[in-house]
Amino acid sequence: MQNALDEAQTIVLLGGTSEIGRAIVDELVSSSTRTLVLACRRPDEAGAERFARDGLNVVVEPFDAAATETHEGFARRLAAEHGDLDVVVLAFGVLGEQTEFDDDPGAAAAAVHVNYTGGVAASLAFAGVMRRQGHGRLVVLSSVAGERVRAANFVYGSSKAGLDAFAQGLGDSLAGTGVQVTVVRPGFVHSRMTRGMKSAPFSTTPRVVAELTVAGMRKGKHTVWTPGILRYVFSVLRHVPRPIFRRLPLG
């Protein structure tokens, strides 16, 4: 359970190799943290030693976002083995190439399944655990790509738009239960996922995303834009006519 200083004792990272997710964990871990669970599809790549320190039990668990039928049992087992789950960070996802998706609808469907269906199943599974324990924080990594979907990555953008809408609704449905949902909307983030891609305006880093996310959580924000200026940029872009939007240099 989180202490009076809002420090989590148990943290779960779904997408245990995600650079943004791990940066958020770096910001969250304190001397009060007793257990960190890194859940990922390839446990041998989790790099648990990165977080090793006295008093912190770092656990690596196999987790497949696409295997949605396993999520509820997984969440229940973690709670049974580690006690109350204070913060769960949902950081898994697939970016993919739009040109590949254009030629392979099956690959597009698989990516959407991970990003959206997997996110829905995992969020509901852990929200159920948190509702029963009466507290907890679910952090869902969305993207500005879902705020106004671009032709350059519309499969990915549409999956994030769906996840973002779902997470907002989930947060509203949990009002009064002691469980909070924080939706994080990063812009272009320099990371392994975007390596080799053309940078977009207001690009940022996993570290900055993490700092703004945790600062927003501690202020009780439901939505965190990273960087914050993107909130105002997209309040304009949302209303730009499509013929003009298509020609904008948005990366």
PDB file of N, CA, C and O in Angstrom, residues 161-218:
ATOM      1  N   ALA A 161      -6.032   5.541 -30.238  1.00  0.00           N
ATOM      2  CA  ALA A 161      -7.273   6.305 -30.027  1.00  0.00           C
ATOM      3  C   ALA A 161      -8.276   5.464 -29.249  1.00  0.00           C
ATOM      4  O   ALA A 161      -8.939   5.950 -28.322  1.00  0.00           O
ATOM      5  N   GLY A 162      -8.378   4.191 -29.626  1.00  0.00           N
ATOM      6  CA  GLY A 162      -9.293   3.299 -28.914  1.00  0.00           C
ATOM      7  C   GLY A 162      -8.874   3.081 -27.477  1.00  0.00           C
ATOM      8  O   GLY A 162      -9.703   3.126 -26.559  1.00  0.00           O
ATOM      9  N   LEU A 163      -7.583   2.847 -27.269  1.00  0.00           N
ATOM     10  CA  LEU A 163      -7.095   2.611 -25.911  1.00  0.00           C
ATOM     11  C   LEU A 163      -7.273   3.852 -25.041  1.00  0.00           C
ATOM     12  O   LEU A 163      -7.658   3.754 -23.866  1.00  0.00           O
ATOM     13  N   ASP A 164      -7.014   5.006 -25.622  1.00  0.00           N
ATOM     14  CA  ASP A 164      -7.150   6.263 -24.880  1.00  0.00           C
ATOM     15  C   ASP A 164      -8.596   6.460 -24.425  1.00  0.00           C
ATOM     16  O   ASP A 164      -8.875   6.769 -23.258  1.00  0.00           O
ATOM     17  N   ALA A 165      -9.540   6.250 -25.348  1.00  0.00           N
ATOM     18  CA  ALA A 165     -10.955   6.409 -25.004  1.00  0.00           C
ATOM     19  C   ALA A 165     -11.374   5.404 -23.938  1.00  0.00           C
ATOM     20  O   ALA A 165     -12.101   5.742 -22.989  1.00  0.00           O
ATOM     21  N   PHE A 166     -10.911   4.175 -24.098  1.00  0.00           N
ATOM     22  CA  PHE A 166     -11.227   3.140 -23.106  1.00  0.00           C
ATOM     23  C   PHE A 166     -10.699   3.526 -21.723  1.00  0.00           C
ATOM     24  O   PHE A 166     -11.415   3.419 -20.714  1.00  0.00           O
ATOM     25  N   ALA A 167      -9.445   3.970 -21.660  1.00  0.00           N
ATOM     26  CA  ALA A 167      -8.827   4.288 -20.368  1.00  0.00           C
ATOM     27  C   ALA A 167      -9.536   5.463 -19.692  1.00  0.00           C
ATOM     28  O   ALA A 167      -9.681   5.479 -18.466  1.00  0.00           O
ATOM     29  N   GLN A 168      -9.985   6.435 -20.494  1.00  0.00           N
ATOM     30  CA  GLN A 168     -10.736   7.549 -19.907  1.00  0.00           C
ATOM     31  C   GLN A 168     -12.040   7.046 -19.289  1.00  0.00           C
ATOM     32  O   GLN A 168     -12.417   7.434 -18.178  1.00  0.00           O
ATOM     33  N   GLY A 169     -12.730   6.199 -20.051  1.00  0.00           N
ATOM     34  CA  GLY A 169     -13.982   5.650 -19.529  1.00  0.00           C
ATOM     35  C   GLY A 169     -13.766   4.783 -18.302  1.00  0.00           C
ATOM     36  O   GLY A 169     -14.554   4.829 -17.344  1.00  0.00           O
ATOM     37  N   LEU A 170     -12.702   3.997 -18.320  1.00  0.00           N
ATOM     38  CA  LEU A 170     -12.393   3.161 -17.163  1.00  0.00           C
ATOM     39  C   LEU A 170     -12.140   4.025 -15.931  1.00  0.00           C
ATOM     40  O   LEU A 170     -12.633   3.731 -14.835  1.00  0.00           O
ATOM     41  N   GLY A 171     -11.367   5.104 -16.129  1.00  0.00           N
ATOM     42  CA  GLY A 171     -11.092   6.000 -15.000  1.00  0.00           C
ATOM     43  C   GLY A 171     -12.376   6.587 -14.421  1.00  0.00           C
ATOM     44  O   GLY A 171     -12.540   6.656 -13.193  1.00  0.00           O
ATOM     45  N   ASP A 172     -13.286   6.984 -15.305  1.00  0.00           N
ATOM     46  CA  ASP A 172     -14.558   7.541 -14.821  1.00  0.00           C
ATOM     47  C   ASP A 172     -15.379   6.472 -14.087  1.00  0.00           C
ATOM     48  O   ASP A 172     -16.034   6.756 -13.079  1.00  0.00           O
ATOM     49  N   SER A 173     -15.333   5.255 -14.594  1.00  0.00           N
ATOM     50  CA  SER A 173     -16.127   4.189 -13.964  1.00  0.00           C
ATOM     51  C   SER A 173     -15.589   3.822 -12.581  1.00  0.00           C
ATOM     52  O   SER A 173     -16.329   3.265 -11.766  1.00  0.00           O
ATOM     53  N   LEU A 174     -14.313   4.136 -12.334  1.00  0.00           N
ATOM     54  CA  LEU A 174     -13.703   3.774 -11.052  1.00  0.00           C
ATOM     55  C   LEU A 174     -13.766   4.911 -10.032  1.00  0.00           C
ATOM     56  O   LEU A 174     -13.260   4.760  -8.909  1.00  0.00           O
ATOM     57  N   ALA A 175     -14.364   6.023 -10.407  1.00  0.00           N
ATOM     58  CA  ALA A 175     -14.461   7.158  -9.484  1.00  0.00           C
ATOM     59  C   ALA A 175     -15.148   6.730  -8.189  1.00  0.00           C
ATOM     60  O   ALA A 175     -16.188   6.071  -8.208  1.00  0.00           O
ATOM     61  N   GLY A 176     -14.526   7.060  -7.071  1.00  0.00           N
ATOM     62  CA  GLY A 176     -15.105   6.740  -5.775  1.00  0.00           C
ATOM     63  C   GLY A 176     -14.698   5.392  -5.225  1.00  0.00           C
ATOM     64  O   GLY A 176     -15.068   5.045  -4.091  1.00  0.00           O
ATOM     65  N   THR A 177     -13.927   4.610  -5.999  1.00  0.00           N
ATOM     66  CA  THR A 177     -13.519   3.275  -5.541  1.00  0.00           C
ATOM     67  C   THR A 177     -12.148   3.284  -4.872  1.00  0.00           C
ATOM     68  O   THR A 177     -11.723   2.256  -4.322  1.00  0.00           O
ATOM     69  N   GLY A 178     -11.433   4.414  -4.989  1.00  0.00           N
ATOM     70  CA  GLY A 178     -10.064   4.460  -4.482  1.00  0.00           C
ATOM     71  C   GLY A 178      -9.034   4.131  -5.553  1.00  0.00           C
ATOM     72  O   GLY A 178      -7.836   4.173  -5.296  1.00  0.00           O
ATOM     73  N   VAL A 179      -9.509   3.772  -6.740  1.00  0.00           N
ATOM     74  CA  VAL A 179      -8.622   3.430  -7.855  1.00  0.00           C
ATOM     75  C   VAL A 179      -8.613   4.576  -8.856  1.00  0.00           C
ATOM     76  O   VAL A 179      -9.675   5.097  -9.221  1.00  0.00           O
ATOM     77  N   GLN A 180      -7.432   4.968  -9.304  1.00  0.00           N
ATOM     78  CA  GLN A 180      -7.303   6.061 -10.259  1.00  0.00           C
ATOM     79  C   GLN A 180      -6.603   5.579 -11.525  1.00  0.00           C
ATOM     80  O   GLN A 180      -5.746   4.692 -11.471  1.00  0.00           O
ATOM     81  N   VAL A 181      -6.973   6.196 -12.626  1.00  0.00           N
ATOM     82  CA  VAL A 181      -6.351   5.886 -13.914  1.00  0.00           C
ATOM     83  C   VAL A 181      -5.695   7.151 -14.446  1.00  0.00           C
ATOM     84  O   VAL A 181      -6.336   8.205 -14.509  1.00  0.00           O
ATOM     85  N   THR A 182      -4.435   7.039 -14.817  1.00  0.00           N
ATOM     86  CA  THR A 182      -3.721   8.156 -15.431  1.00  0.00           C
ATOM     87  C   THR A 182      -3.411   7.805 -16.881  1.00  0.00           C
ATOM     88  O   THR A 182      -2.755   6.795 -17.153  1.00  0.00           O
ATOM     89  N   VAL A 183      -3.915   8.610 -17.797  1.00  0.00           N
ATOM     90  CA  VAL A 183      -3.663   8.411 -19.225  1.00  0.00           C
ATOM     91  C   VAL A 183      -2.503   9.320 -19.632  1.00  0.00           C
ATOM     92  O   VAL A 183      -2.553  10.533 -19.423  1.00  0.00           O
ATOM     93  N   VAL A 184      -1.465   8.725 -20.211  1.00  0.00           N
ATOM     94  CA  VAL A 184      -0.268   9.478 -20.610  1.00  0.00           C
ATOM     95  C   VAL A 184      -0.239   9.580 -22.126  1.00  0.00           C
ATOM     96  O   VAL A 184      -0.321   8.562 -22.823  1.00  0.00           O
ATOM     97  N   ARG A 185      -0.106  10.800 -22.640  1.00  0.00           N
ATOM     98  CA  ARG A 185      -0.099  11.037 -24.081  1.00  0.00           C
ATOM     99  C   ARG A 185       1.235  11.647 -24.509  1.00  0.00           C
ATOM    100  O   ARG A 185       1.365  12.871 -24.630  1.00  0.00           O
ATOM    101  N   PRO A 186       2.223  10.801 -24.765  1.00  0.00           N
ATOM    102  CA  PRO A 186       3.505  11.342 -25.250  1.00  0.00           C
ATOM    103  C   PRO A 186       3.413  11.706 -26.727  1.00  0.00           C
ATOM    104  O   PRO A 186       2.622  11.134 -27.481  1.00  0.00           O
ATOM    105  N   GLY A 187       4.276  12.649 -27.118  1.00  0.00           N
ATOM    106  CA  GLY A 187       4.462  12.909 -28.536  1.00  0.00           C
ATOM    107  C   GLY A 187       5.530  11.954 -29.055  1.00  0.00           C
ATOM    108  O   GLY A 187       5.649  10.823 -28.592  1.00  0.00           O
ATOM    109  N   PHE A 188       6.307  12.403 -30.035  1.00  0.00           N
ATOM    110  CA  PHE A 188       7.386  11.569 -30.575  1.00  0.00           C
ATOM    111  C   PHE A 188       8.453  11.401 -29.498  1.00  0.00           C
ATOM    112  O   PHE A 188       8.971  12.383 -28.967  1.00  0.00           O
ATOM    113  N   VAL A 189       8.795  10.155 -29.176  1.00  0.00           N
ATOM    114  CA  VAL A 189       9.781   9.865 -28.135  1.00  0.00           C
ATOM    115  C   VAL A 189      10.989   9.180 -28.778  1.00  0.00           C
ATOM    116  O   VAL A 189      10.836   8.171 -29.483  1.00  0.00           O
ATOM    117  N   HIS A 190      12.169   9.720 -28.554  1.00  0.00           N
ATOM    118  CA  HIS A 190      13.387   9.080 -29.061  1.00  0.00           C
ATOM    119  C   HIS A 190      13.659   7.820 -28.238  1.00  0.00           C
ATOM    120  O   HIS A 190      14.002   7.902 -27.055  1.00  0.00           O
ATOM    121  N   SER A 191      13.512   6.665 -28.876  1.00  0.00           N
ATOM    122  CA  SER A 191      13.687   5.391 -28.181  1.00  0.00           C
ATOM    123  C   SER A 191      13.985   4.315 -29.221  1.00  0.00           C
ATOM    124  O   SER A 191      14.057   4.591 -30.424  1.00  0.00           O
ATOM    125  N   ARG A 192      14.142   3.070 -28.757  1.00  0.00           N
ATOM    126  CA  ARG A 192      14.372   1.965 -29.701  1.00  0.00           C
ATOM    127  C   ARG A 192      13.225   1.859 -30.694  1.00  0.00           C
ATOM    128  O   ARG A 192      13.426   1.547 -31.867  1.00  0.00           O
ATOM    129  N   MET A 193      12.003   2.095 -30.213  1.00  0.00           N
ATOM    130  CA  MET A 193      10.838   1.939 -31.067  1.00  0.00           C
ATOM    131  C   MET A 193      10.845   2.902 -32.247  1.00  0.00           C
ATOM    132  O   MET A 193      10.343   2.589 -33.336  1.00  0.00           O
ATOM    133  N   THR A 194      11.432   4.078 -32.076  1.00  0.00           N
ATOM    134  CA  THR A 194      11.392   5.096 -33.129  1.00  0.00           C
ATOM    135  C   THR A 194      12.749   5.290 -33.798  1.00  0.00           C
ATOM    136  O   THR A 194      12.907   6.220 -34.590  1.00  0.00           O
ATOM    137  N   ARG A 195      13.719   4.429 -33.467  1.00  0.00           N
ATOM    138  CA  ARG A 195      15.062   4.582 -34.031  1.00  0.00           C
ATOM    139  C   ARG A 195      15.001   4.528 -35.562  1.00  0.00           C
ATOM    140  O   ARG A 195      14.376   3.655 -36.149  1.00  0.00           O
ATOM    141  N   GLY A 196      15.662   5.494 -36.208  1.00  0.00           N
ATOM    142  CA  GLY A 196      15.687   5.547 -37.657  1.00  0.00           C
ATOM    143  C   GLY A 196      14.530   6.306 -38.267  1.00  0.00           C
ATOM    144  O   GLY A 196      14.519   6.558 -39.483  1.00  0.00           O
ATOM    145  N   MET A 197      13.551   6.697 -37.448  1.00  0.00           N
ATOM    146  CA  MET A 197      12.404   7.440 -37.960  1.00  0.00           C
ATOM    147  C   MET A 197      12.684   8.938 -37.922  1.00  0.00           C
ATOM    148  O   MET A 197      13.466   9.421 -37.104  1.00  0.00           O
ATOM    149  N   LYS A 198      12.025   9.662 -38.811  1.00  0.00           N
ATOM    150  CA  LYS A 198      12.144  11.114 -38.828  1.00  0.00           C
ATOM    151  C   LYS A 198      11.476  11.694 -37.580  1.00  0.00           C
ATOM    152  O   LYS A 198      10.331  11.365 -37.274  1.00  0.00           O
ATOM    153  N   SER A 199      12.203  12.542 -36.881  1.00  0.00           N
ATOM    154  CA  SER A 199      11.669  13.124 -35.654  1.00  0.00           C
ATOM    155  C   SER A 199      10.517  14.082 -35.953  1.00  0.00           C
ATOM    156  O   SER A 199      10.459  14.684 -37.028  1.00  0.00           O
ATOM    157  N   ALA A 200       9.593  14.208 -35.015  1.00  0.00           N
ATOM    158  CA  ALA A 200       8.455  15.114 -35.150  1.00  0.00           C
ATOM    159  C   ALA A 200       8.670  16.334 -34.251  1.00  0.00           C
ATOM    160  O   ALA A 200       9.488  16.297 -33.325  1.00  0.00           O
ATOM    161  N   PRO A 201       7.953  17.429 -34.517  1.00  0.00           N
ATOM    162  CA  PRO A 201       8.067  18.603 -33.645  1.00  0.00           C
ATOM    163  C   PRO A 201       7.758  18.248 -32.184  1.00  0.00           C
ATOM    164  O   PRO A 201       6.923  17.388 -31.914  1.00  0.00           O
ATOM    165  N   PHE A 202       8.459  18.911 -31.288  1.00  0.00           N
ATOM    166  CA  PHE A 202       8.283  18.731 -29.841  1.00  0.00           C
ATOM    167  C   PHE A 202       8.623  17.294 -29.404  1.00  0.00           C
ATOM    168  O   PHE A 202       7.989  16.742 -28.500  1.00  0.00           O
ATOM    169  N   SER A 203       9.592  16.684 -30.075  1.00  0.00           N
ATOM    170  CA  SER A 203      10.010  15.338 -29.687  1.00  0.00           C
ATOM    171  C   SER A 203      10.626  15.370 -28.293  1.00  0.00           C
ATOM    172  O   SER A 203      11.115  16.401 -27.826  1.00  0.00           O
ATOM    173  N   THR A 204      10.613  14.216 -27.634  1.00  0.00           N
ATOM    174  CA  THR A 204      11.060  14.175 -26.255  1.00  0.00           C
ATOM    175  C   THR A 204      11.803  12.858 -25.988  1.00  0.00           C
ATOM    176  O   THR A 204      12.130  12.124 -26.919  1.00  0.00           O
ATOM    177  N   THR A 205      12.070  12.581 -24.734  1.00  0.00           N
ATOM    178  CA  THR A 205      12.821  11.384 -24.349  1.00  0.00           C
ATOM    179  C   THR A 205      12.035  10.598 -23.299  1.00  0.00           C
ATOM    180  O   THR A 205      11.147  11.148 -22.621  1.00  0.00           O
ATOM    181  N   PRO A 206      12.360   9.321 -23.114  1.00  0.00           N
ATOM    182  CA  PRO A 206      11.689   8.546 -22.069  1.00  0.00           C
ATOM    183  C   PRO A 206      11.828   9.201 -20.690  1.00  0.00           C
ATOM    184  O   PRO A 206      10.882   9.153 -19.886  1.00  0.00           O
ATOM    185  N   ARG A 207      12.991   9.778 -20.414  1.00  0.00           N
ATOM    186  CA  ARG A 207      13.203  10.392 -19.102  1.00  0.00           C
ATOM    187  C   ARG A 207      12.230  11.543 -18.860  1.00  0.00           C
ATOM    188  O   ARG A 207      11.631  11.653 -17.773  1.00  0.00           O
ATOM    189  N   VAL A 208      12.060  12.395 -19.864  1.00  0.00           N
ATOM    190  CA  VAL A 208      11.140  13.527 -19.705  1.00  0.00           C
ATOM    191  C   VAL A 208       9.705  13.023 -19.559  1.00  0.00           C
ATOM    192  O   VAL A 208       8.937  13.532 -18.724  1.00  0.00           O
ATOM    193  N   VAL A 209       9.335  12.029 -20.357  1.00  0.00           N
ATOM    194  CA  VAL A 209       7.978  11.457 -20.239  1.00  0.00           C
ATOM    195  C   VAL A 209       7.760  10.940 -18.823  1.00  0.00           C
ATOM    196  O   VAL A 209       6.707  11.172 -18.215  1.00  0.00           O
ATOM    197  N   ALA A 210       8.767  10.259 -18.293  1.00  0.00           N
ATOM    198  CA  ALA A 210       8.635   9.685 -16.950  1.00  0.00           C
ATOM    199  C   ALA A 210       8.499  10.773 -15.886  1.00  0.00           C
ATOM    200  O   ALA A 210       7.658  10.680 -14.983  1.00  0.00           O
ATOM    201  N   GLU A 211       9.311  11.791 -15.985  1.00  0.00           N
ATOM    202  CA  GLU A 211       9.263  12.868 -14.982  1.00  0.00           C
ATOM    203  C   GLU A 211       7.896  13.557 -14.991  1.00  0.00           C
ATOM    204  O   GLU A 211       7.318  13.815 -13.924  1.00  0.00           O
ATOM    205  N   LEU A 212       7.394  13.841 -16.189  1.00  0.00           N
ATOM    206  CA  LEU A 212       6.094  14.517 -16.271  1.00  0.00           C
ATOM    207  C   LEU A 212       4.957  13.594 -15.836  1.00  0.00           C
ATOM    208  O   LEU A 212       3.974  14.040 -15.238  1.00  0.00           O
ATOM    209  N   THR A 213       5.095  12.305 -16.141  1.00  0.00           N
ATOM    210  CA  THR A 213       4.056  11.346 -15.747  1.00  0.00           C
ATOM    211  C   THR A 213       3.936  11.253 -14.228  1.00  0.00           C
ATOM    212  O   THR A 213       2.833  11.362 -13.665  1.00  0.00           O
ATOM    213  N   VAL A 214       5.059  11.063 -13.571  1.00  0.00           N
ATOM    214  CA  VAL A 214       5.013  10.905 -12.114  1.00  0.00           C
ATOM    215  C   VAL A 214       4.614  12.216 -11.429  1.00  0.00           C
ATOM    216  O   VAL A 214       3.869  12.219 -10.446  1.00  0.00           O
ATOM    217  N   ALA A 215       5.082  13.327 -11.981  1.00  0.00           N
ATOM    218  CA  ALA A 215       4.654  14.621 -11.419  1.00  0.00           C
ATOM    219  C   ALA A 215       3.135  14.776 -11.557  1.00  0.00           C
ATOM    220  O   ALA A 215       2.457  15.244 -10.629  1.00  0.00           O
ATOM    221  N   GLY A 216       2.597  14.368 -12.713  1.00  0.00           N
ATOM    222  CA  GLY A 216       1.150  14.442 -12.920  1.00  0.00           C
ATOM    223  C   GLY A 216       0.396  13.515 -11.996  1.00  0.00           C
ATOM    224  O   GLY A 216      -0.662  13.872 -11.458  1.00  0.00           O
ATOM    225  N   MET A 217       0.922  12.305 -11.781  1.00  0.00           N
ATOM    226  CA  MET A 217       0.280  11.367 -10.864  1.00  0.00           C
ATOM    227  C   MET A 217       0.192  11.962  -9.468  1.00  0.00           C
ATOM    228  O   MET A 217      -0.837  11.844  -8.793  1.00  0.00           O
ATOM    229  N   ARG A 218       1.272  12.585  -9.024  1.00  0.00           N
ATOM    230  CA  ARG A 218       1.295  13.122  -7.657  1.00  0.00           C
ATOM    231  C   ARG A 218       0.391  14.334  -7.491  1.00  0.00           C
ATOM    232  O   ARG A 218       0.013  14.679  -6.374  1.00  0.00           O
TER     233      ARG A 218
END
